[in-house]
Amino acid sequence: MNYRVLSISILMLAAFILADPKGGVEAIRASADACNFGLPQSLGPTINSPLFEGGPTVSADDRTLIFTATRDPITQQEDLFISQRNSPDDPWGTPEPLPATVNDPVASEFSPRLSHDGKSLYFGSDRAGGFGSGDIYVSTRESPAHPWGPAQNLGSLVNTGMFEAFATAFADGHTLYFERSTTAAAPDADIWVTTRTSDNESWGTPQRLSEPINGPNGEFSPSISTDGLTLYFGSMRAGNIGFVDIWVSRRESSMSPWGQPENLGPNVNSPFSLTLGPFITNDGRSLYFMSTRPGGLGQPGCQFINCLDLYVAKCRRCPNG
């Protein structure tokens, strides 16, 4: 498994104890409803399995789900799978692997993120020819009705000798947030951003986001809202309920600095669990994510590497009504 967020469970536990010996639940109570999400629902046995599922991303019409999954318990190779449904109220259909233009036959693919227009699929891979232990690639297509084209590496400005993943494009396609760390899921992970002025240009030199987004502990898997004013991400910071929690930061405009992050609270985050890989839908009303919380299909008795399942939390009281 190449996005080994589960293999850092021991590191998470150590960081959790050192960062906040009181746990963090009391500190979070005051802002537990900050984002107004209800209790998460598992995506169920059609999507989840006793093995690994992670990194969900959903199309703007909420009818296409792409995620990472391990289907071979021996190799534990990760590939990208797609599931579809006729309407946002229908259950997700049986997943199918994405074609060979996206999935490499021997390497792993992980952390997929669809662009707002559905014509670009960003993802991480450890395939041959990259710059580091994990690189960001993109596959494009003429329209959502067309097949995905051959994956292209984003190049040596975005990808380095380190590990890059979870590239999330802003709605205009000209701003890309992603995570970078020395190795997959290392506790030194930070969130970075790169920009370009047109669809035909290459991405520019990335900049590390400053505090309060990045701190002394790991920050992972960013997801930006359609209006660019809300940023969700996983973090190991002090005040967590679990080992890794999902946090949210807001800003007044695209030119304003990011505000102090808030923990999503005990509805979304779970004690002694990993909860990360958030993806906020186009309308801001559904938050998809991966978690090792009790009750998943990898339970009971699984190792962390197989415990991640996919969940969705629905907005109970959204700012836009």
PDB file of C-alpha atoms in Angstrom:
ATOM      1  CA  MET A   1       0.000   0.000   0.000  1.00  0.00           C
ATOM      2  CA  ASN A   2       1.527   3.289  -1.035  1.00  0.00           C
ATOM      3  CA  TYR A   3      -0.590   5.923   0.593  1.00  0.00           C
ATOM      4  CA  ARG A   4       0.253   4.330   3.923  1.00  0.00           C
ATOM      5  CA  VAL A   5      -1.756   6.579   6.161  1.00  0.00           C
ATOM      6  CA  LEU A   6      -2.590   3.494   8.220  1.00  0.00           C
ATOM      7  CA  SER A   7       1.021   2.558   8.770  1.00  0.00           C
ATOM      8  CA  ILE A   8       1.485   5.740  10.803  1.00  0.00           C
ATOM      9  CA  SER A   9      -0.892   4.570  13.526  1.00  0.00           C
ATOM     10  CA  ILE A  10       1.940   4.304  16.051  1.00  0.00           C
ATOM     11  CA  LEU A  11       3.168   7.775  15.125  1.00  0.00           C
ATOM     12  CA  MET A  12      -0.356   9.105  15.455  1.00  0.00           C
ATOM     13  CA  LEU A  13      -0.753   7.654  18.911  1.00  0.00           C
ATOM     14  CA  ALA A  14       2.532   9.178  20.057  1.00  0.00           C
ATOM     15  CA  ALA A  15       1.651  12.575  18.603  1.00  0.00           C
ATOM     16  CA  PHE A  16      -1.815  12.420  20.139  1.00  0.00           C
ATOM     17  CA  ILE A  17      -0.481  11.752  23.639  1.00  0.00           C
ATOM     18  CA  LEU A  18       2.272  14.340  23.413  1.00  0.00           C
ATOM     19  CA  ALA A  19       0.155  17.046  21.794  1.00  0.00           C
ATOM     20  CA  ASP A  20      -2.798  17.038  24.191  1.00  0.00           C
ATOM     21  CA  PRO A  21      -2.627  14.816  27.263  1.00  0.00           C
ATOM     22  CA  LYS A  22      -6.238  15.692  28.163  1.00  0.00           C
ATOM     23  CA  GLY A  23      -7.486  14.260  24.888  1.00  0.00           C
ATOM     24  CA  GLY A  24      -9.190  17.195  23.219  1.00  0.00           C
ATOM     25  CA  VAL A  25     -12.913  16.449  23.478  1.00  0.00           C
ATOM     26  CA  GLU A  26     -13.585  19.190  26.025  1.00  0.00           C
ATOM     27  CA  ALA A  27     -11.691  21.760  23.983  1.00  0.00           C
ATOM     28  CA  ILE A  28     -13.761  20.873  20.943  1.00  0.00           C
ATOM     29  CA  ARG A  29     -17.226  20.876  22.509  1.00  0.00           C
ATOM     30  CA  ALA A  30     -17.673  24.593  22.034  1.00  0.00           C
ATOM     31  CA  SER A  31     -17.125  24.296  18.281  1.00  0.00           C
ATOM     32  CA  ALA A  32     -18.446  20.780  17.694  1.00  0.00           C
ATOM     33  CA  ASP A  33     -21.224  22.115  15.470  1.00  0.00           C
ATOM     34  CA  ALA A  34     -18.986  24.602  13.660  1.00  0.00           C
ATOM     35  CA  CYS A  35     -19.598  22.935  10.306  1.00  0.00           C
ATOM     36  CA  ASN A  36     -23.049  21.543  11.083  1.00  0.00           C
ATOM     37  CA  PHE A  37     -22.493  18.015   9.824  1.00  0.00           C
ATOM     38  CA  GLY A  38     -24.606  15.172  11.137  1.00  0.00           C
ATOM     39  CA  LEU A  39     -23.525  11.682  12.038  1.00  0.00           C
ATOM     40  CA  PRO A  40     -21.582   9.980   9.217  1.00  0.00           C
ATOM     41  CA  GLN A  41     -23.027   7.093   7.257  1.00  0.00           C
ATOM     42  CA  SER A  42     -20.920   4.264   5.867  1.00  0.00           C
ATOM     43  CA  LEU A  43     -21.061   3.929   2.085  1.00  0.00           C
ATOM     44  CA  GLY A  44     -21.900   0.294   2.753  1.00  0.00           C
ATOM     45  CA  PRO A  45     -20.725  -3.094   1.485  1.00  0.00           C
ATOM     46  CA  THR A  46     -21.103  -2.193  -2.191  1.00  0.00           C
ATOM     47  CA  ILE A  47     -18.218   0.284  -1.785  1.00  0.00           C
ATOM     48  CA  ASN A  48     -16.457  -0.810   1.402  1.00  0.00           C
ATOM     49  CA  SER A  49     -14.847  -4.208   1.928  1.00  0.00           C
ATOM     50  CA  PRO A  50     -12.714  -6.004   4.549  1.00  0.00           C
ATOM     51  CA  LEU A  51      -9.717  -4.478   2.744  1.00  0.00           C
ATOM     52  CA  PHE A  52      -8.721  -0.836   2.221  1.00  0.00           C
ATOM     53  CA  GLU A  53     -10.892   1.948   0.778  1.00  0.00           C
ATOM     54  CA  GLY A  54      -9.843   5.589   0.860  1.00  0.00           C
ATOM     55  CA  GLY A  55      -9.468   8.939  -0.857  1.00  0.00           C
ATOM     56  CA  PRO A  56     -13.046   9.555  -2.074  1.00  0.00           C
ATOM     57  CA  THR A  57     -13.874  12.183  -4.699  1.00  0.00           C
ATOM     58  CA  VAL A  58     -17.300  12.919  -6.162  1.00  0.00           C
ATOM     59  CA  SER A  59     -18.434  14.612  -9.369  1.00  0.00           C
ATOM     60  CA  ALA A  60     -20.194  17.984  -9.264  1.00  0.00           C
ATOM     61  CA  ASP A  61     -23.582  16.333  -9.885  1.00  0.00           C
ATOM     62  CA  ASP A  62     -22.957  13.844  -7.015  1.00  0.00           C
ATOM     63  CA  ARG A  63     -23.489  10.873  -9.336  1.00  0.00           C
ATOM     64  CA  THR A  64     -19.934   9.611  -9.815  1.00  0.00           C
ATOM     65  CA  LEU A  65     -17.655   8.400  -7.039  1.00  0.00           C
ATOM     66  CA  ILE A  66     -13.965   7.637  -7.578  1.00  0.00           C
ATOM     67  CA  PHE A  67     -11.885   6.187  -4.759  1.00  0.00           C
ATOM     68  CA  THR A  68      -8.795   4.162  -3.899  1.00  0.00           C
ATOM     69  CA  ALA A  69      -9.150   0.492  -3.015  1.00  0.00           C
ATOM     70  CA  THR A  70      -7.081  -2.595  -2.364  1.00  0.00           C
ATOM     71  CA  ARG A  71      -8.642  -5.737  -3.749  1.00  0.00           C
ATOM     72  CA  ASP A  72      -5.672  -8.113  -3.477  1.00  0.00           C
ATOM     73  CA  PRO A  73      -4.784  -8.929   0.159  1.00  0.00           C
ATOM     74  CA  ILE A  74      -1.408 -10.329  -0.908  1.00  0.00           C
ATOM     75  CA  THR A  75       0.039  -7.494  -3.003  1.00  0.00           C
ATOM     76  CA  GLN A  76      -2.059  -4.772  -1.322  1.00  0.00           C
ATOM     77  CA  GLN A  77      -1.725  -2.797  -4.540  1.00  0.00           C
ATOM     78  CA  GLU A  78      -3.975   0.257  -4.651  1.00  0.00           C
ATOM     79  CA  ASP A  79      -5.996   1.115  -7.748  1.00  0.00           C
ATOM     80  CA  LEU A  80      -8.655   3.682  -8.553  1.00  0.00           C
ATOM     81  CA  PHE A  81     -12.262   2.511  -8.814  1.00  0.00           C
ATOM     82  CA  ILE A  82     -15.400   4.236 -10.073  1.00  0.00           C
ATOM     83  CA  SER A  83     -18.985   3.856  -8.914  1.00  0.00           C
ATOM     84  CA  GLN A  84     -22.015   5.596 -10.385  1.00  0.00           C
ATOM     85  CA  ARG A  85     -25.670   6.193  -9.570  1.00  0.00           C
ATOM     86  CA  ASN A  86     -28.659   7.711 -11.338  1.00  0.00           C
ATOM     87  CA  SER A  87     -29.354  10.431  -8.778  1.00  0.00           C
ATOM     88  CA  PRO A  88     -27.887  11.739  -5.500  1.00  0.00           C
ATOM     89  CA  ASP A  89     -30.654   9.914  -3.637  1.00  0.00           C
ATOM     90  CA  ASP A  90     -29.815   6.496  -5.108  1.00  0.00           C
ATOM     91  CA  PRO A  91     -27.312   4.009  -3.654  1.00  0.00           C
ATOM     92  CA  TRP A  92     -23.892   3.746  -5.254  1.00  0.00           C
ATOM     93  CA  GLY A  93     -23.481   1.095  -7.946  1.00  0.00           C
ATOM     94  CA  THR A  94     -20.935  -1.705  -8.110  1.00  0.00           C
ATOM     95  CA  PRO A  95     -17.417  -0.236  -8.455  1.00  0.00           C
ATOM     96  CA  GLU A  96     -15.258  -0.942 -11.490  1.00  0.00           C
ATOM     97  CA  PRO A  97     -11.515  -0.247 -11.859  1.00  0.00           C
ATOM     98  CA  LEU A  98     -10.538   2.711 -13.984  1.00  0.00           C
ATOM     99  CA  PRO A  99      -8.848   1.871 -17.302  1.00  0.00           C
ATOM    100  CA  ALA A 100      -5.158   1.301 -17.938  1.00  0.00           C
ATOM    101  CA  THR A 101      -4.749   4.938 -19.005  1.00  0.00           C
ATOM    102  CA  VAL A 102      -5.130   5.697 -15.273  1.00  0.00           C
ATOM    103  CA  ASN A 103      -4.288   2.527 -13.336  1.00  0.00           C
ATOM    104  CA  ASP A 104      -0.772   1.200 -13.822  1.00  0.00           C
ATOM    105  CA  PRO A 105      -0.653  -2.636 -13.952  1.00  0.00           C
ATOM    106  CA  VAL A 106       2.065  -2.972 -11.311  1.00  0.00           C
ATOM    107  CA  ALA A 107       2.154   0.352  -9.427  1.00  0.00           C
ATOM    108  CA  SER A 108      -0.325   1.850  -6.994  1.00  0.00           C
ATOM    109  CA  GLU A 109      -2.680   4.766  -7.601  1.00  0.00           C
ATOM    110  CA  PHE A 110      -4.182   6.724  -4.723  1.00  0.00           C
ATOM    111  CA  SER A 111      -5.716  10.024  -3.526  1.00  0.00           C
ATOM    112  CA  PRO A 112      -7.908  10.783  -6.588  1.00  0.00           C
ATOM    113  CA  ARG A 113      -9.540  14.197  -6.971  1.00  0.00           C
ATOM    114  CA  LEU A 114     -11.907  15.186  -9.757  1.00  0.00           C
ATOM    115  CA  SER A 115     -11.842  18.716 -11.126  1.00  0.00           C
ATOM    116  CA  HIS A 116     -15.014  20.771 -10.879  1.00  0.00           C
ATOM    117  CA  ASP A 117     -15.798  20.333 -14.592  1.00  0.00           C
ATOM    118  CA  GLY A 118     -15.157  16.576 -14.444  1.00  0.00           C
ATOM    119  CA  LYS A 119     -12.569  16.747 -17.226  1.00  0.00           C
ATOM    120  CA  SER A 120      -9.422  16.292 -15.115  1.00  0.00           C
ATOM    121  CA  LEU A 121      -8.605  13.558 -12.622  1.00  0.00           C
ATOM    122  CA  TYR A 122      -5.656  14.253 -10.346  1.00  0.00           C
ATOM    123  CA  PHE A 123      -4.171  11.359  -8.399  1.00  0.00           C
ATOM    124  CA  GLY A 124      -0.992  10.072  -6.773  1.00  0.00           C
ATOM    125  CA  SER A 125       1.073   7.141  -7.977  1.00  0.00           C
ATOM    126  CA  ASP A 126       4.359   5.420  -7.231  1.00  0.00           C
ATOM    127  CA  ARG A 127       4.761   4.203 -10.819  1.00  0.00           C
ATOM    128  CA  ALA A 128       8.125   4.069 -12.542  1.00  0.00           C
ATOM    129  CA  GLY A 129       9.486   7.298 -13.985  1.00  0.00           C
ATOM    130  CA  GLY A 130       8.422   9.578 -11.151  1.00  0.00           C
ATOM    131  CA  PHE A 131      10.527  11.965  -9.104  1.00  0.00           C
ATOM    132  CA  GLY A 132       9.873  10.628  -5.588  1.00  0.00           C
ATOM    133  CA  SER A 133       8.096   8.006  -3.505  1.00  0.00           C
ATOM    134  CA  GLY A 134       4.768   9.352  -4.711  1.00  0.00           C
ATOM    135  CA  ASP A 135       4.039  11.815  -7.529  1.00  0.00           C
ATOM    136  CA  ILE A 136       0.929  13.655  -8.676  1.00  0.00           C
ATOM    137  CA  TYR A 137      -0.446  12.783 -12.102  1.00  0.00           C
ATOM    138  CA  VAL A 138      -3.409  14.015 -14.102  1.00  0.00           C
ATOM    139  CA  SER A 139      -5.581  12.287 -16.663  1.00  0.00           C
ATOM    140  CA  THR A 140      -7.848  14.438 -18.831  1.00  0.00           C
ATOM    141  CA  ARG A 141     -10.810  13.917 -21.156  1.00  0.00           C
ATOM    142  CA  GLU A 142     -12.818  16.064 -23.548  1.00  0.00           C
ATOM    143  CA  SER A 143     -15.985  15.768 -21.489  1.00  0.00           C
ATOM    144  CA  PRO A 144     -17.433  13.510 -18.768  1.00  0.00           C
ATOM    145  CA  ALA A 145     -18.844  11.367 -21.581  1.00  0.00           C
ATOM    146  CA  HIS A 146     -15.375  10.683 -23.041  1.00  0.00           C
ATOM    147  CA  PRO A 147     -12.764   8.162 -21.821  1.00  0.00           C
ATOM    148  CA  TRP A 148      -9.816   9.174 -19.686  1.00  0.00           C
ATOM    149  CA  GLY A 149      -6.598   9.906 -21.566  1.00  0.00           C
ATOM    150  CA  PRO A 150      -3.073   8.752 -20.625  1.00  0.00           C
ATOM    151  CA  ALA A 151      -1.906  10.030 -17.252  1.00  0.00           C
ATOM    152  CA  GLN A 152       0.690  12.800 -17.257  1.00  0.00           C
ATOM    153  CA  ASN A 153       3.158  13.610 -14.472  1.00  0.00           C
ATOM    154  CA  LEU A 154       2.735  17.202 -13.214  1.00  0.00           C
ATOM    155  CA  GLY A 155       6.473  17.766 -13.505  1.00  0.00           C
ATOM    156  CA  SER A 156       9.446  18.596 -11.320  1.00  0.00           C
ATOM    157  CA  LEU A 157       8.097  21.827  -9.828  1.00  0.00           C
ATOM    158  CA  VAL A 158       5.139  20.115  -8.177  1.00  0.00           C
ATOM    159  CA  ASN A 159       6.694  16.677  -7.768  1.00  0.00           C
ATOM    160  CA  THR A 160       9.990  16.291  -5.935  1.00  0.00           C
ATOM    161  CA  GLY A 161      12.086  13.589  -4.331  1.00  0.00           C
ATOM    162  CA  MET A 162       9.531  13.647  -1.532  1.00  0.00           C
ATOM    163  CA  PHE A 163       5.938  12.318  -1.461  1.00  0.00           C
ATOM    164  CA  GLU A 164       3.129  14.327  -3.082  1.00  0.00           C
ATOM    165  CA  ALA A 165      -0.560  13.399  -3.129  1.00  0.00           C
ATOM    166  CA  PHE A 166      -4.153  14.640  -2.786  1.00  0.00           C
ATOM    167  CA  ALA A 167      -4.016  17.345  -5.450  1.00  0.00           C
ATOM    168  CA  THR A 168      -7.266  19.308  -5.233  1.00  0.00           C
ATOM    169  CA  ALA A 169      -8.057  21.911  -7.891  1.00  0.00           C
ATOM    170  CA  PHE A 170     -10.069  25.056  -7.242  1.00  0.00           C
ATOM    171  CA  ALA A 171     -13.176  25.427  -9.437  1.00  0.00           C
ATOM    172  CA  ASP A 172     -11.432  27.604 -12.042  1.00  0.00           C
ATOM    173  CA  GLY A 173      -8.723  24.966 -12.514  1.00  0.00           C
ATOM    174  CA  HIS A 174      -5.919  27.471 -11.889  1.00  0.00           C
ATOM    175  CA  THR A 175      -5.145  26.780  -8.223  1.00  0.00           C
ATOM    176  CA  LEU A 176      -4.067  23.392  -6.921  1.00  0.00           C
ATOM    177  CA  TYR A 177      -3.734  22.419  -3.248  1.00  0.00           C
ATOM    178  CA  PHE A 178      -1.846  19.239  -2.312  1.00  0.00           C
ATOM    179  CA  GLU A 179       0.093  17.549   0.464  1.00  0.00           C
ATOM    180  CA  ARG A 180       3.844  16.966   0.566  1.00  0.00           C
ATOM    181  CA  SER A 181       5.913  14.934   3.030  1.00  0.00           C
ATOM    182  CA  THR A 182       9.215  13.099   3.202  1.00  0.00           C
ATOM    183  CA  THR A 183       7.453   9.738   2.858  1.00  0.00           C
ATOM    184  CA  ALA A 184       3.882   8.550   2.516  1.00  0.00           C
ATOM    185  CA  ALA A 185       1.826   9.745   5.489  1.00  0.00           C
ATOM    186  CA  ALA A 186       4.867  10.982   7.392  1.00  0.00           C
ATOM    187  CA  PRO A 187       4.143  13.213  10.387  1.00  0.00           C
ATOM    188  CA  ASP A 188       5.952  16.092   8.632  1.00  0.00           C
ATOM    189  CA  ALA A 189       3.252  16.362   5.941  1.00  0.00           C
ATOM    190  CA  ASP A 190       2.206  19.909   5.011  1.00  0.00           C
ATOM    191  CA  ILE A 191      -0.293  21.463   2.628  1.00  0.00           C
ATOM    192  CA  TRP A 192       1.076  23.330  -0.380  1.00  0.00           C
ATOM    193  CA  VAL A 193      -0.484  25.367  -3.190  1.00  0.00           C
ATOM    194  CA  THR A 194       0.519  26.023  -6.794  1.00  0.00           C
ATOM    195  CA  THR A 195      -1.096  28.230  -9.424  1.00  0.00           C
ATOM    196  CA  ARG A 196      -1.204  28.840 -13.151  1.00  0.00           C
ATOM    197  CA  THR A 197      -2.851  31.541 -15.272  1.00  0.00           C
ATOM    198  CA  SER A 198      -4.486  29.297 -17.893  1.00  0.00           C
ATOM    199  CA  ASP A 199      -5.407  25.673 -18.554  1.00  0.00           C
ATOM    200  CA  ASN A 200      -2.598  25.376 -21.098  1.00  0.00           C
ATOM    201  CA  GLU A 201       0.184  26.490 -18.767  1.00  0.00           C
ATOM    202  CA  SER A 202       2.275  24.347 -16.459  1.00  0.00           C
ATOM    203  CA  TRP A 203       1.855  24.648 -12.716  1.00  0.00           C
ATOM    204  CA  GLY A 204       4.144  27.172 -11.031  1.00  0.00           C
ATOM    205  CA  THR A 205       6.511  26.787  -8.095  1.00  0.00           C
ATOM    206  CA  PRO A 206       4.429  25.625  -5.087  1.00  0.00           C
ATOM    207  CA  GLN A 207       4.235  27.573  -1.857  1.00  0.00           C
ATOM    208  CA  ARG A 208       3.804  26.019   1.570  1.00  0.00           C
ATOM    209  CA  LEU A 209       0.731  27.344   3.356  1.00  0.00           C
ATOM    210  CA  SER A 210       1.678  29.220   6.490  1.00  0.00           C
ATOM    211  CA  GLU A 211       0.106  29.039   9.922  1.00  0.00           C
ATOM    212  CA  PRO A 212      -2.587  28.572  10.986  1.00  0.00           C
ATOM    213  CA  ILE A 213      -3.057  25.848   8.323  1.00  0.00           C
ATOM    214  CA  ASN A 214       0.310  24.132   8.694  1.00  0.00           C
ATOM    215  CA  GLY A 215       1.706  23.595  12.157  1.00  0.00           C
ATOM    216  CA  PRO A 216       4.351  21.475  13.868  1.00  0.00           C
ATOM    217  CA  ASN A 217       2.391  18.248  13.301  1.00  0.00           C
ATOM    218  CA  GLY A 218       1.176  16.668  10.077  1.00  0.00           C
ATOM    219  CA  GLU A 219      -1.503  18.169   7.827  1.00  0.00           C
ATOM    220  CA  PHE A 220      -2.967  15.990   5.091  1.00  0.00           C
ATOM    221  CA  SER A 221      -5.456  15.673   2.238  1.00  0.00           C
ATOM    222  CA  PRO A 222      -6.823  19.179   1.535  1.00  0.00           C
ATOM    223  CA  SER A 223     -10.226  19.778  -0.065  1.00  0.00           C
ATOM    224  CA  ILE A 224     -11.321  23.244  -1.197  1.00  0.00           C
ATOM    225  CA  SER A 225     -14.943  24.372  -1.475  1.00  0.00           C
ATOM    226  CA  THR A 226     -16.394  25.515  -4.796  1.00  0.00           C
ATOM    227  CA  ASP A 227     -16.232  29.193  -3.798  1.00  0.00           C
ATOM    228  CA  GLY A 228     -12.649  28.815  -2.545  1.00  0.00           C
ATOM    229  CA  LEU A 229     -13.496  30.137   0.908  1.00  0.00           C
ATOM    230  CA  THR A 230     -13.486  26.906   2.924  1.00  0.00           C
ATOM    231  CA  LEU A 231     -10.604  24.452   3.269  1.00  0.00           C
ATOM    232  CA  TYR A 232     -11.023  21.000   4.828  1.00  0.00           C
ATOM    233  CA  PHE A 233      -8.003  18.890   5.726  1.00  0.00           C
ATOM    234  CA  GLY A 234      -6.760  16.102   7.999  1.00  0.00           C
ATOM    235  CA  SER A 235      -4.425  16.991  10.836  1.00  0.00           C
ATOM    236  CA  MET A 236      -2.441  15.538  13.723  1.00  0.00           C
ATOM    237  CA  ARG A 237      -2.560  18.839  15.629  1.00  0.00           C
ATOM    238  CA  ALA A 238      -3.229  19.329  19.326  1.00  0.00           C
ATOM    239  CA  GLY A 239      -6.907  19.203  20.252  1.00  0.00           C
ATOM    240  CA  ASN A 240      -7.768  16.173  18.156  1.00  0.00           C
ATOM    241  CA  ILE A 241     -10.466  13.769  19.245  1.00  0.00           C
ATOM    242  CA  GLY A 242      -8.787  10.880  17.424  1.00  0.00           C
ATOM    243  CA  PHE A 243      -5.292  10.199  16.125  1.00  0.00           C
ATOM    244  CA  VAL A 244      -6.021  12.176  12.937  1.00  0.00           C
ATOM    245  CA  ASP A 245      -9.060  14.473  12.690  1.00  0.00           C
ATOM    246  CA  ILE A 246     -10.683  16.561   9.972  1.00  0.00           C
ATOM    247  CA  TRP A 247     -10.430  20.317  10.488  1.00  0.00           C
ATOM    248  CA  VAL A 248     -11.857  23.270   8.564  1.00  0.00           C
ATOM    249  CA  SER A 249     -10.577  26.794   7.925  1.00  0.00           C
ATOM    250  CA  ARG A 250     -12.457  29.690   6.327  1.00  0.00           C
ATOM    251  CA  ARG A 251     -11.558  33.017   4.775  1.00  0.00           C
ATOM    252  CA  GLU A 252     -13.565  36.080   3.721  1.00  0.00           C
ATOM    253  CA  SER A 253     -12.291  36.212   0.137  1.00  0.00           C
ATOM    254  CA  SER A 254      -9.809  34.468  -2.130  1.00  0.00           C
ATOM    255  CA  MET A 255      -7.322  37.215  -1.261  1.00  0.00           C
ATOM    256  CA  SER A 256      -7.856  36.945   2.507  1.00  0.00           C
ATOM    257  CA  PRO A 257      -5.709  34.834   4.839  1.00  0.00           C
ATOM    258  CA  TRP A 258      -7.072  31.535   6.121  1.00  0.00           C
ATOM    259  CA  GLY A 259      -8.726  31.719   9.514  1.00  0.00           C
ATOM    260  CA  GLN A 260      -7.996  29.651  12.583  1.00  0.00           C
ATOM    261  CA  PRO A 261      -8.949  26.020  11.838  1.00  0.00           C
ATOM    262  CA  GLU A 262     -11.827  24.419  13.728  1.00  0.00           C
ATOM    263  CA  ASN A 263     -12.197  20.754  14.508  1.00  0.00           C
ATOM    264  CA  LEU A 264     -15.322  19.227  12.929  1.00  0.00           C
ATOM    265  CA  GLY A 265     -16.221  17.736  16.282  1.00  0.00           C
ATOM    266  CA  PRO A 266     -17.329  14.348  17.587  1.00  0.00           C
ATOM    267  CA  ASN A 267     -19.960  13.732  14.911  1.00  0.00           C
ATOM    268  CA  VAL A 268     -17.344  13.481  12.151  1.00  0.00           C
ATOM    269  CA  ASN A 269     -14.196  12.689  14.137  1.00  0.00           C
ATOM    270  CA  SER A 270     -13.976   9.590  16.300  1.00  0.00           C
ATOM    271  CA  PRO A 271     -11.860   8.758  19.386  1.00  0.00           C
ATOM    272  CA  PHE A 272      -8.815   6.549  18.786  1.00  0.00           C
ATOM    273  CA  SER A 273      -9.434   6.588  15.022  1.00  0.00           C
ATOM    274  CA  LEU A 274      -7.927   8.005  11.866  1.00  0.00           C
ATOM    275  CA  THR A 275     -10.352  10.345  10.067  1.00  0.00           C
ATOM    276  CA  LEU A 276      -9.002  12.146   7.005  1.00  0.00           C
ATOM    277  CA  GLY A 277      -9.172  12.423   3.207  1.00  0.00           C
ATOM    278  CA  PRO A 278     -12.140  14.841   3.284  1.00  0.00           C
ATOM    279  CA  PHE A 279     -13.876  15.784   0.049  1.00  0.00           C
ATOM    280  CA  ILE A 280     -16.552  18.489   0.138  1.00  0.00           C
ATOM    281  CA  THR A 281     -19.146  18.230  -2.620  1.00  0.00           C
ATOM    282  CA  ASN A 282     -19.977  20.944  -5.127  1.00  0.00           C
ATOM    283  CA  ASP A 283     -22.992  22.184  -3.139  1.00  0.00           C
ATOM    284  CA  GLY A 284     -21.144  22.027   0.190  1.00  0.00           C
ATOM    285  CA  ARG A 285     -23.802  19.764   1.700  1.00  0.00           C
ATOM    286  CA  SER A 286     -21.953  16.436   1.824  1.00  0.00           C
ATOM    287  CA  LEU A 287     -18.524  15.618   3.202  1.00  0.00           C
ATOM    288  CA  TYR A 288     -17.003  12.322   2.059  1.00  0.00           C
ATOM    289  CA  PHE A 289     -13.989  10.960   3.926  1.00  0.00           C
ATOM    290  CA  MET A 290     -12.137   7.823   5.037  1.00  0.00           C
ATOM    291  CA  SER A 291     -11.978   6.595   8.612  1.00  0.00           C
ATOM    292  CA  THR A 292     -10.903   3.674  10.789  1.00  0.00           C
ATOM    293  CA  ARG A 293     -13.773   4.220  13.257  1.00  0.00           C
ATOM    294  CA  PRO A 294     -15.346   1.179  14.931  1.00  0.00           C
ATOM    295  CA  GLY A 295     -18.063  -0.600  12.990  1.00  0.00           C
ATOM    296  CA  GLY A 296     -16.368  -0.542   9.605  1.00  0.00           C
ATOM    297  CA  LEU A 297     -16.258  -3.569   7.330  1.00  0.00           C
ATOM    298  CA  GLY A 298     -12.574  -4.055   8.166  1.00  0.00           C
ATOM    299  CA  GLN A 299     -13.612  -4.720  11.770  1.00  0.00           C
ATOM    300  CA  PRO A 300     -13.171  -6.599  13.992  1.00  0.00           C
ATOM    301  CA  GLY A 301      -9.565  -7.582  14.434  1.00  0.00           C
ATOM    302  CA  CYS A 302      -8.164  -5.907  11.333  1.00  0.00           C
ATOM    303  CA  GLN A 303      -4.818  -4.175  11.148  1.00  0.00           C
ATOM    304  CA  PHE A 304      -4.835  -0.428  10.575  1.00  0.00           C
ATOM    305  CA  ILE A 305      -3.786  -0.988   6.976  1.00  0.00           C
ATOM    306  CA  ASN A 306      -7.143  -2.648   6.243  1.00  0.00           C
ATOM    307  CA  CYS A 307      -9.472  -0.651   8.504  1.00  0.00           C
ATOM    308  CA  LEU A 308     -10.184   2.409   6.377  1.00  0.00           C
ATOM    309  CA  ASP A 309     -13.725   2.622   5.044  1.00  0.00           C
ATOM    310  CA  LEU A 310     -15.543   5.410   3.222  1.00  0.00           C
ATOM    311  CA  TYR A 311     -18.214   7.536   4.896  1.00  0.00           C
ATOM    312  CA  VAL A 312     -20.366  10.563   4.138  1.00  0.00           C
ATOM    313  CA  ALA A 313     -21.658  13.205   6.551  1.00  0.00           C
ATOM    314  CA  LYS A 314     -24.589  15.358   5.464  1.00  0.00           C
ATOM    315  CA  CYS A 315     -24.950  19.028   6.303  1.00  0.00           C
ATOM    316  CA  ARG A 316     -27.640  19.619   8.940  1.00  0.00           C
ATOM    317  CA  ARG A 317     -27.579  23.410   8.754  1.00  0.00           C
ATOM    318  CA  CYS A 318     -25.663  24.880   5.840  1.00  0.00           C
ATOM    319  CA  PRO A 319     -24.552  28.528   5.626  1.00  0.00           C
ATOM    320  CA  ASN A 320     -26.247  28.846   2.236  1.00  0.00           C
ATOM    321  CA  GLY A 321     -29.577  27.581   3.555  1.00  0.00           C
TER     322      GLY A 321
END
